[in-house]
Amino acid sequence: AQKITQTQPGMFVQEKEAVTLDCTYDTSDPSYGLFWYKQPSSGEMIFLIYQGSYDQQNATEGRYSLNFQKARKSANLVISASQLGDSAMYFCAMREVIQGGGSQGNLIFGKGTKLSVKP
Amino acid sequence: NAGVTQTPKFQVLKTGQSMTLQCAQDMNHNSMYWYRQDPGMGLRLIYYSASEGTTDKGEVPNGYNVSRLNKREFSLRLESAAPSQTSVYFCASSEYDSLNNQPQHFGDGTRLSIL
């Protein structure tokens, strides 16, 4: 069965520094997608970045980048130049790519990492 | 940009009461989902609807029913609420393509307490 593991329940980072949030996954499927979501204290889920299993390059979106190591089954989120507004829960999620229809490739979430940015 | 709209935002029920959580999306997405979020558990899928007229069970479907009313709306019903169903409920929607790389877009959640 597919599984997502986030081993850091909580992390602190100094404002303006970079931080890496860990995510490892387990799947036997060759095709899958990895997503990161941010959940601020207000509660909404905000999509940050996506990495496909066949993507040759690491995904980047502004200050967010994904350190994708396929052989190690890890997809760590890197936030550069941390800001106070980055304080939030961060969730890693995986979606299977189902060929030929059937399941919609539902998301499987990790338990999240709470990031706190210190001024 | 409304995106995914959930109602209500907060609700308190007594054990045994029933209620329906409403969800509507205006992005013309085919797929819709209901999740619950409990402390320390991340999000878990309750039910999903691949397209209008179809629904399927997710990881934790017991105690819930769903209805895909039309392409825009997907409701979640608790027939007889139990304290174990106290949680934050999220509705999400996404487009589906062959690469399955479209993100799910979430509503703001419904915080439900069962006394």
PDB file of N, CA, C and O in Angstrom, chain A residues 33 35 37 39 41-47 50 89 91 95-112, chain B residues 31 33 35 37 40-45 48-51 57 90 94-96 98-109 111:
ATOM      1  N   GLY A  33       2.520  10.986  -8.561  1.00  0.00           N
ATOM      2  CA  GLY A  33       2.764  12.412  -8.420  1.00  0.00           C
ATOM      3  C   GLY A  33       2.896  12.762  -6.953  1.00  0.00           C
ATOM      4  O   GLY A  33       2.265  12.149  -6.085  1.00  0.00           O
ATOM      5  N   PHE A  35       2.837  15.977  -4.129  1.00  0.00           N
ATOM      6  CA  PHE A  35       2.329  17.326  -3.917  1.00  0.00           C
ATOM      7  C   PHE A  35       2.703  17.789  -2.513  1.00  0.00           C
ATOM      8  O   PHE A  35       2.750  16.991  -1.570  1.00  0.00           O
ATOM      9  N   TYR A  37       1.350  20.725   0.294  1.00  0.00           N
ATOM     10  CA  TYR A  37       0.320  21.689   0.653  1.00  0.00           C
ATOM     11  C   TYR A  37       0.733  22.406   1.933  1.00  0.00           C
ATOM     12  O   TYR A  37       1.384  21.832   2.810  1.00  0.00           O
ATOM     13  N   GLN A  39      -0.852  24.545   5.230  1.00  0.00           N
ATOM     14  CA  GLN A  39      -2.073  24.830   5.986  1.00  0.00           C
ATOM     15  C   GLN A  39      -1.753  25.845   7.077  1.00  0.00           C
ATOM     16  O   GLN A  39      -1.232  25.493   8.137  1.00  0.00           O
ATOM     17  N   SER A  41      -2.621  28.700  10.088  1.00  0.00           N
ATOM     18  CA  SER A  41      -3.477  28.554  11.275  1.00  0.00           C
ATOM     19  C   SER A  41      -4.940  28.848  10.963  1.00  0.00           C
ATOM     20  O   SER A  41      -5.831  28.397  11.696  1.00  0.00           O
ATOM     21  N   SER A  42      -5.210  29.565   9.903  1.00  0.00           N
ATOM     22  CA  SER A  42      -6.592  29.847   9.505  1.00  0.00           C
ATOM     23  C   SER A  42      -7.294  28.605   8.951  1.00  0.00           C
ATOM     24  O   SER A  42      -8.518  28.597   8.832  1.00  0.00           O
ATOM     25  N   GLY A  43      -6.518  27.571   8.595  1.00  0.00           N
ATOM     26  CA  GLY A  43      -7.113  26.278   8.293  1.00  0.00           C
ATOM     27  C   GLY A  43      -7.214  25.865   6.846  1.00  0.00           C
ATOM     28  O   GLY A  43      -7.405  24.679   6.577  1.00  0.00           O
ATOM     29  N   GLU A  44      -7.093  26.770   5.909  1.00  0.00           N
ATOM     30  CA  GLU A  44      -7.261  26.363   4.516  1.00  0.00           C
ATOM     31  C   GLU A  44      -6.041  25.584   4.025  1.00  0.00           C
ATOM     32  O   GLU A  44      -4.959  25.689   4.571  1.00  0.00           O
ATOM     33  N   MET A  45      -6.242  24.788   3.001  1.00  0.00           N
ATOM     34  CA  MET A  45      -5.177  23.988   2.388  1.00  0.00           C
ATOM     35  C   MET A  45      -4.766  24.672   1.092  1.00  0.00           C
ATOM     36  O   MET A  45      -5.573  24.845   0.179  1.00  0.00           O
ATOM     37  N   ILE A  46      -3.479  25.002   1.011  1.00  0.00           N
ATOM     38  CA  ILE A  46      -2.966  25.761  -0.134  1.00  0.00           C
ATOM     39  C   ILE A  46      -1.956  24.899  -0.885  1.00  0.00           C
ATOM     40  O   ILE A  46      -0.956  24.464  -0.303  1.00  0.00           O
ATOM     41  N   PHE A  47      -2.209  24.665  -2.159  1.00  0.00           N
ATOM     42  CA  PHE A  47      -1.290  23.895  -2.982  1.00  0.00           C
ATOM     43  C   PHE A  47      -0.017  24.706  -3.240  1.00  0.00           C
ATOM     44  O   PHE A  47      -0.073  25.879  -3.596  1.00  0.00           O
ATOM     45  N   TYR A  50       4.329  20.656  -7.209  1.00  0.00           N
ATOM     46  CA  TYR A  50       4.084  19.304  -7.694  1.00  0.00           C
ATOM     47  C   TYR A  50       5.350  18.736  -8.343  1.00  0.00           C
ATOM     48  O   TYR A  50       6.113  19.472  -8.989  1.00  0.00           O
ATOM     49  N   MET A  89       1.411  24.503   8.997  1.00  0.00           N
ATOM     50  CA  MET A  89       1.583  23.056   8.811  1.00  0.00           C
ATOM     51  C   MET A  89       1.838  22.800   7.341  1.00  0.00           C
ATOM     52  O   MET A  89       1.217  23.425   6.467  1.00  0.00           O
ATOM     53  N   PHE A  91       2.044  19.690   4.465  1.00  0.00           N
ATOM     54  CA  PHE A  91       1.692  18.302   4.194  1.00  0.00           C
ATOM     55  C   PHE A  91       2.263  17.859   2.858  1.00  0.00           C
ATOM     56  O   PHE A  91       2.126  18.558   1.842  1.00  0.00           O
ATOM     57  N   ARG A  95      -0.013  10.918  -5.167  1.00  0.00           N
ATOM     58  CA  ARG A  95      -1.132  10.476  -5.994  1.00  0.00           C
ATOM     59  C   ARG A  95      -0.608   9.469  -7.004  1.00  0.00           C
ATOM     60  O   ARG A  95       0.389   9.708  -7.655  1.00  0.00           O
ATOM     61  N   GLU A  96      -1.328   8.373  -7.087  1.00  0.00           N
ATOM     62  CA  GLU A  96      -0.984   7.381  -8.098  1.00  0.00           C
ATOM     63  C   GLU A  96      -1.462   7.853  -9.457  1.00  0.00           C
ATOM     64  O   GLU A  96      -2.467   8.540  -9.562  1.00  0.00           O
ATOM     65  N   VAL A  97      -0.732   7.460 -10.465  1.00  0.00           N
ATOM     66  CA  VAL A  97      -1.207   7.670 -11.827  1.00  0.00           C
ATOM     67  C   VAL A  97      -1.803   6.366 -12.294  1.00  0.00           C
ATOM     68  O   VAL A  97      -1.099   5.363 -12.417  1.00  0.00           O
ATOM     69  N   ILE A  98      -3.103   6.385 -12.493  1.00  0.00           N
ATOM     70  CA  ILE A  98      -3.807   5.171 -12.875  1.00  0.00           C
ATOM     71  C   ILE A  98      -4.044   5.208 -14.372  1.00  0.00           C
ATOM     72  O   ILE A  98      -4.762   6.070 -14.870  1.00  0.00           O
ATOM     73  N   GLN A  99      -3.452   4.302 -15.095  1.00  0.00           N
ATOM     74  CA  GLN A  99      -3.630   4.265 -16.543  1.00  0.00           C
ATOM     75  C   GLN A  99      -4.926   3.546 -16.877  1.00  0.00           C
ATOM     76  O   GLN A  99      -5.297   2.590 -16.226  1.00  0.00           O
ATOM     77  N   GLY A 100      -5.622   4.053 -17.848  1.00  0.00           N
ATOM     78  CA  GLY A 100      -6.811   3.366 -18.332  1.00  0.00           C
ATOM     79  C   GLY A 100      -8.055   3.603 -17.504  1.00  0.00           C
ATOM     80  O   GLY A 100      -9.024   2.858 -17.592  1.00  0.00           O
ATOM     81  N   GLY A 101      -8.077   4.652 -16.691  1.00  0.00           N
ATOM     82  CA  GLY A 101      -9.293   4.966 -15.948  1.00  0.00           C
ATOM     83  C   GLY A 101      -9.376   4.223 -14.634  1.00  0.00           C
ATOM     84  O   GLY A 101      -8.384   3.750 -14.105  1.00  0.00           O
ATOM     85  N   GLY A 102     -10.546   4.129 -14.071  1.00  0.00           N
ATOM     86  CA  GLY A 102     -10.731   3.479 -12.781  1.00  0.00           C
ATOM     87  C   GLY A 102     -10.564   4.494 -11.678  1.00  0.00           C
ATOM     88  O   GLY A 102     -11.167   5.547 -11.712  1.00  0.00           O
ATOM     89  N   SER A 103      -9.742   4.195 -10.709  1.00  0.00           N
ATOM     90  CA  SER A 103      -9.533   5.104  -9.582  1.00  0.00           C
ATOM     91  C   SER A 103      -9.070   6.465 -10.054  1.00  0.00           C
ATOM     92  O   SER A 103      -8.362   6.584 -11.046  1.00  0.00           O
ATOM     93  N   GLN A 104      -9.463   7.466  -9.319  1.00  0.00           N
ATOM     94  CA  GLN A 104      -9.062   8.808  -9.669  1.00  0.00           C
ATOM     95  C   GLN A 104      -7.696   9.173  -9.146  1.00  0.00           C
ATOM     96  O   GLN A 104      -7.321  10.330  -9.161  1.00  0.00           O
ATOM     97  N   GLY A 105      -6.930   8.204  -8.697  1.00  0.00           N
ATOM     98  CA  GLY A 105      -5.609   8.525  -8.203  1.00  0.00           C
ATOM     99  C   GLY A 105      -5.697   9.442  -7.004  1.00  0.00           C
ATOM    100  O   GLY A 105      -5.134  10.527  -6.990  1.00  0.00           O
ATOM    101  N   ASN A 106      -6.402   8.990  -5.985  1.00  0.00           N
ATOM    102  CA  ASN A 106      -6.641   9.843  -4.830  1.00  0.00           C
ATOM    103  C   ASN A 106      -5.369  10.152  -4.070  1.00  0.00           C
ATOM    104  O   ASN A 106      -4.401   9.408  -4.096  1.00  0.00           O
ATOM    105  N   LEU A 107      -5.377  11.273  -3.383  1.00  0.00           N
ATOM    106  CA  LEU A 107      -4.215  11.711  -2.620  1.00  0.00           C
ATOM    107  C   LEU A 107      -4.101  10.961  -1.301  1.00  0.00           C
ATOM    108  O   LEU A 107      -5.091  10.750  -0.612  1.00  0.00           O
ATOM    109  N   ILE A 108      -2.868  10.586  -0.985  1.00  0.00           N
ATOM    110  CA  ILE A 108      -2.552  10.020   0.325  1.00  0.00           C
ATOM    111  C   ILE A 108      -1.645  11.018   1.015  1.00  0.00           C
ATOM    112  O   ILE A 108      -0.602  11.388   0.476  1.00  0.00           O
ATOM    113  N   PHE A 109      -2.039  11.457   2.221  1.00  0.00           N
ATOM    114  CA  PHE A 109      -1.334  12.513   2.924  1.00  0.00           C
ATOM    115  C   PHE A 109      -0.438  11.953   4.019  1.00  0.00           C
ATOM    116  O   PHE A 109      -0.762  10.958   4.668  1.00  0.00           O
ATOM    117  N   GLY A 110       0.678  12.648   4.253  1.00  0.00           N
ATOM    118  CA  GLY A 110       1.446  12.426   5.461  1.00  0.00           C
ATOM    119  C   GLY A 110       0.793  13.155   6.628  1.00  0.00           C
ATOM    120  O   GLY A 110      -0.212  13.846   6.468  1.00  0.00           O
ATOM    121  N   LYS A 111       1.388  13.013   7.799  1.00  0.00           N
ATOM    122  CA  LYS A 111       0.789  13.605   9.006  1.00  0.00           C
ATOM    123  C   LYS A 111       1.176  15.062   9.191  1.00  0.00           C
ATOM    124  O   LYS A 111       0.645  15.726  10.075  1.00  0.00           O
ATOM    125  N   GLY A 112       2.100  15.549   8.394  1.00  0.00           N
ATOM    126  CA  GLY A 112       2.412  16.957   8.413  1.00  0.00           C
ATOM    127  C   GLY A 112       3.589  17.332   9.294  1.00  0.00           C
ATOM    128  O   GLY A 112       3.984  16.595  10.210  1.00  0.00           O
TER     129      GLY A 112
ATOM    130  N   SER B  31     -13.798  15.811 -10.830  1.00  0.00           N
ATOM    131  CA  SER B  31     -13.627  14.994  -9.626  1.00  0.00           C
ATOM    132  C   SER B  31     -13.787  15.827  -8.369  1.00  0.00           C
ATOM    133  O   SER B  31     -13.310  16.954  -8.282  1.00  0.00           O
ATOM    134  N   TYR B  33     -14.012  15.408  -3.803  1.00  0.00           N
ATOM    135  CA  TYR B  33     -13.541  14.563  -2.710  1.00  0.00           C
ATOM    136  C   TYR B  33     -14.013  15.118  -1.371  1.00  0.00           C
ATOM    137  O   TYR B  33     -14.165  16.329  -1.215  1.00  0.00           O
ATOM    138  N   TYR B  35     -12.656  14.789   2.656  1.00  0.00           N
ATOM    139  CA  TYR B  35     -11.642  14.337   3.591  1.00  0.00           C
ATOM    140  C   TYR B  35     -12.055  14.736   5.009  1.00  0.00           C
ATOM    141  O   TYR B  35     -12.784  15.695   5.212  1.00  0.00           O
ATOM    142  N   GLN B  37      -9.955  15.636   8.728  1.00  0.00           N
ATOM    143  CA  GLN B  37      -8.648  15.895   9.324  1.00  0.00           C
ATOM    144  C   GLN B  37      -8.769  15.850  10.830  1.00  0.00           C
ATOM    145  O   GLN B  37      -9.486  16.656  11.437  1.00  0.00           O
ATOM    146  N   GLY B  40      -2.996  15.101  14.404  1.00  0.00           N
ATOM    147  CA  GLY B  40      -1.938  14.111  14.292  1.00  0.00           C
ATOM    148  C   GLY B  40      -2.168  13.037  13.250  1.00  0.00           C
ATOM    149  O   GLY B  40      -1.362  12.109  13.134  1.00  0.00           O
ATOM    150  N   MET B  41      -3.266  13.140  12.495  1.00  0.00           N
ATOM    151  CA  MET B  41      -3.586  12.076  11.527  1.00  0.00           C
ATOM    152  C   MET B  41      -3.468  12.523  10.089  1.00  0.00           C
ATOM    153  O   MET B  41      -3.616  11.732   9.190  1.00  0.00           O
ATOM    154  N   GLY B  42      -3.234  13.777   9.839  1.00  0.00           N
ATOM    155  CA  GLY B  42      -3.255  14.233   8.456  1.00  0.00           C
ATOM    156  C   GLY B  42      -4.669  14.168   7.908  1.00  0.00           C
ATOM    157  O   GLY B  42      -5.650  14.065   8.648  1.00  0.00           O
ATOM    158  N   LEU B  43      -4.807  14.194   6.592  1.00  0.00           N
ATOM    159  CA  LEU B  43      -6.118  14.124   5.949  1.00  0.00           C
ATOM    160  C   LEU B  43      -6.375  12.705   5.470  1.00  0.00           C
ATOM    161  O   LEU B  43      -5.495  12.065   4.891  1.00  0.00           O
ATOM    162  N   ARG B  44      -7.593  12.256   5.682  1.00  0.00           N
ATOM    163  CA  ARG B  44      -7.975  10.919   5.233  1.00  0.00           C
ATOM    164  C   ARG B  44      -9.218  11.017   4.356  1.00  0.00           C
ATOM    165  O   ARG B  44     -10.162  11.717   4.689  1.00  0.00           O
ATOM    166  N   LEU B  45      -9.200  10.275   3.278  1.00  0.00           N
ATOM    167  CA  LEU B  45     -10.271  10.338   2.298  1.00  0.00           C
ATOM    168  C   LEU B  45     -11.491   9.564   2.782  1.00  0.00           C
ATOM    169  O   LEU B  45     -11.389   8.392   3.157  1.00  0.00           O
ATOM    170  N   TYR B  48     -15.152   9.827  -2.608  1.00  0.00           N
ATOM    171  CA  TYR B  48     -14.836  10.673  -3.744  1.00  0.00           C
ATOM    172  C   TYR B  48     -15.811  10.388  -4.879  1.00  0.00           C
ATOM    173  O   TYR B  48     -16.506   9.367  -4.890  1.00  0.00           O
ATOM    174  N   SER B  49     -15.813  11.334  -5.813  1.00  0.00           N
ATOM    175  CA  SER B  49     -16.677  11.212  -6.992  1.00  0.00           C
ATOM    176  C   SER B  49     -15.827  11.535  -8.212  1.00  0.00           C
ATOM    177  O   SER B  49     -15.378  12.664  -8.385  1.00  0.00           O
ATOM    178  N   ALA B  50     -15.594  10.521  -9.024  1.00  0.00           N
ATOM    179  CA  ALA B  50     -14.743  10.703 -10.200  1.00  0.00           C
ATOM    180  C   ALA B  50     -15.418  11.603 -11.224  1.00  0.00           C
ATOM    181  O   ALA B  50     -14.745  12.375 -11.912  1.00  0.00           O
ATOM    182  N   SER B  51     -16.704  11.499 -11.322  1.00  0.00           N
ATOM    183  CA  SER B  51     -17.455  12.318 -12.280  1.00  0.00           C
ATOM    184  C   SER B  51     -18.902  12.347 -11.834  1.00  0.00           C
ATOM    185  O   SER B  51     -19.321  11.579 -10.953  1.00  0.00           O
ATOM    186  N   LYS B  57     -16.047   4.756  -2.253  1.00  0.00           N
ATOM    187  CA  LYS B  57     -15.553   4.860  -0.891  1.00  0.00           C
ATOM    188  C   LYS B  57     -14.064   5.142  -0.888  1.00  0.00           C
ATOM    189  O   LYS B  57     -13.313   4.669  -1.736  1.00  0.00           O
ATOM    190  N   PHE B  90     -12.977  18.550   4.963  1.00  0.00           N
ATOM    191  CA  PHE B  90     -12.586  19.315   3.787  1.00  0.00           C
ATOM    192  C   PHE B  90     -13.175  18.685   2.535  1.00  0.00           C
ATOM    193  O   PHE B  90     -13.123  17.464   2.345  1.00  0.00           O
ATOM    194  N   SER B  94     -10.790  18.498  -8.376  1.00  0.00           N
ATOM    195  CA  SER B  94      -9.659  18.539  -9.297  1.00  0.00           C
ATOM    196  C   SER B  94     -10.105  18.144 -10.682  1.00  0.00           C
ATOM    197  O   SER B  94     -11.124  17.466 -10.858  1.00  0.00           O
ATOM    198  N   GLU B  95      -9.311  18.553 -11.648  1.00  0.00           N
ATOM    199  CA  GLU B  95      -9.497  18.072 -12.997  1.00  0.00           C
ATOM    200  C   GLU B  95      -8.747  16.752 -13.093  1.00  0.00           C
ATOM    201  O   GLU B  95      -7.797  16.500 -12.344  1.00  0.00           O
ATOM    202  N   TYR B  96      -9.162  15.913 -13.992  1.00  0.00           N
ATOM    203  CA  TYR B  96      -8.483  14.636 -14.170  1.00  0.00           C
ATOM    204  C   TYR B  96      -7.934  14.571 -15.580  1.00  0.00           C
ATOM    205  O   TYR B  96      -8.628  14.853 -16.527  1.00  0.00           O
ATOM    206  N   SER B  98      -4.703  12.404 -18.131  1.00  0.00           N
ATOM    207  CA  SER B  98      -4.002  11.127 -18.229  1.00  0.00           C
ATOM    208  C   SER B  98      -2.742  11.100 -17.376  1.00  0.00           C
ATOM    209  O   SER B  98      -2.294  10.046 -16.953  1.00  0.00           O
ATOM    210  N   LEU B  99      -2.157  12.262 -17.115  1.00  0.00           N
ATOM    211  CA  LEU B  99      -0.956  12.305 -16.292  1.00  0.00           C
ATOM    212  C   LEU B  99      -1.282  12.425 -14.814  1.00  0.00           C
ATOM    213  O   LEU B  99      -0.416  12.244 -13.984  1.00  0.00           O
ATOM    214  N   ASN B 100      -2.543  12.735 -14.522  1.00  0.00           N
ATOM    215  CA  ASN B 100      -3.005  12.801 -13.136  1.00  0.00           C
ATOM    216  C   ASN B 100      -2.129  13.719 -12.298  1.00  0.00           C
ATOM    217  O   ASN B 100      -1.793  13.412 -11.162  1.00  0.00           O
ATOM    218  N   ASN B 101      -1.720  14.842 -12.869  1.00  0.00           N
ATOM    219  CA  ASN B 101      -0.849  15.740 -12.131  1.00  0.00           C
ATOM    220  C   ASN B 101      -1.546  17.020 -11.714  1.00  0.00           C
ATOM    221  O   ASN B 101      -0.899  17.958 -11.290  1.00  0.00           O
ATOM    222  N   GLN B 102      -2.853  17.052 -11.819  1.00  0.00           N
ATOM    223  CA  GLN B 102      -3.579  18.250 -11.432  1.00  0.00           C
ATOM    224  C   GLN B 102      -3.776  18.271  -9.926  1.00  0.00           C
ATOM    225  O   GLN B 102      -4.221  17.297  -9.325  1.00  0.00           O
ATOM    226  N   PRO B 103      -3.463  19.385  -9.278  1.00  0.00           N
ATOM    227  CA  PRO B 103      -3.637  19.447  -7.827  1.00  0.00           C
ATOM    228  C   PRO B 103      -5.106  19.468  -7.448  1.00  0.00           C
ATOM    229  O   PRO B 103      -5.958  19.883  -8.221  1.00  0.00           O
ATOM    230  N   GLN B 104      -5.380  19.021  -6.256  1.00  0.00           N
ATOM    231  CA  GLN B 104      -6.715  19.159  -5.707  1.00  0.00           C
ATOM    232  C   GLN B 104      -6.817  20.530  -5.042  1.00  0.00           C
ATOM    233  O   GLN B 104      -5.901  20.978  -4.364  1.00  0.00           O
ATOM    234  N   HIS B 105      -7.961  21.177  -5.270  1.00  0.00           N
ATOM    235  CA  HIS B 105      -8.220  22.481  -4.684  1.00  0.00           C
ATOM    236  C   HIS B 105      -9.215  22.300  -3.550  1.00  0.00           C
ATOM    237  O   HIS B 105     -10.261  21.688  -3.738  1.00  0.00           O
ATOM    238  N   PHE B 106      -8.883  22.854  -2.414  1.00  0.00           N
ATOM    239  CA  PHE B 106      -9.650  22.600  -1.207  1.00  0.00           C
ATOM    240  C   PHE B 106     -10.532  23.780  -0.818  1.00  0.00           C
ATOM    241  O   PHE B 106     -10.181  24.949  -1.046  1.00  0.00           O
ATOM    242  N   GLY B 107     -11.663  23.442  -0.193  1.00  0.00           N
ATOM    243  CA  GLY B 107     -12.462  24.442   0.480  1.00  0.00           C
ATOM    244  C   GLY B 107     -11.836  24.819   1.817  1.00  0.00           C
ATOM    245  O   GLY B 107     -10.792  24.276   2.198  1.00  0.00           O
ATOM    246  N   ASP B 108     -12.468  25.734   2.517  1.00  0.00           N
ATOM    247  CA  ASP B 108     -11.911  26.221   3.777  1.00  0.00           C
ATOM    248  C   ASP B 108     -12.186  25.305   4.964  1.00  0.00           C
ATOM    249  O   ASP B 108     -11.693  25.548   6.059  1.00  0.00           O
ATOM    250  N   GLY B 109     -12.987  24.280   4.762  1.00  0.00           N
ATOM    251  CA  GLY B 109     -13.233  23.309   5.819  1.00  0.00           C
ATOM    252  C   GLY B 109     -14.484  23.607   6.637  1.00  0.00           C
ATOM    253  O   GLY B 109     -14.950  24.743   6.721  1.00  0.00           O
ATOM    254  N   ARG B 111     -15.717  22.800  10.544  1.00  0.00           N
ATOM    255  CA  ARG B 111     -15.323  22.278  11.858  1.00  0.00           C
ATOM    256  C   ARG B 111     -16.569  21.744  12.541  1.00  0.00           C
ATOM    257  O   ARG B 111     -17.479  22.504  12.872  1.00  0.00           O
TER     258      ARG B 111
END
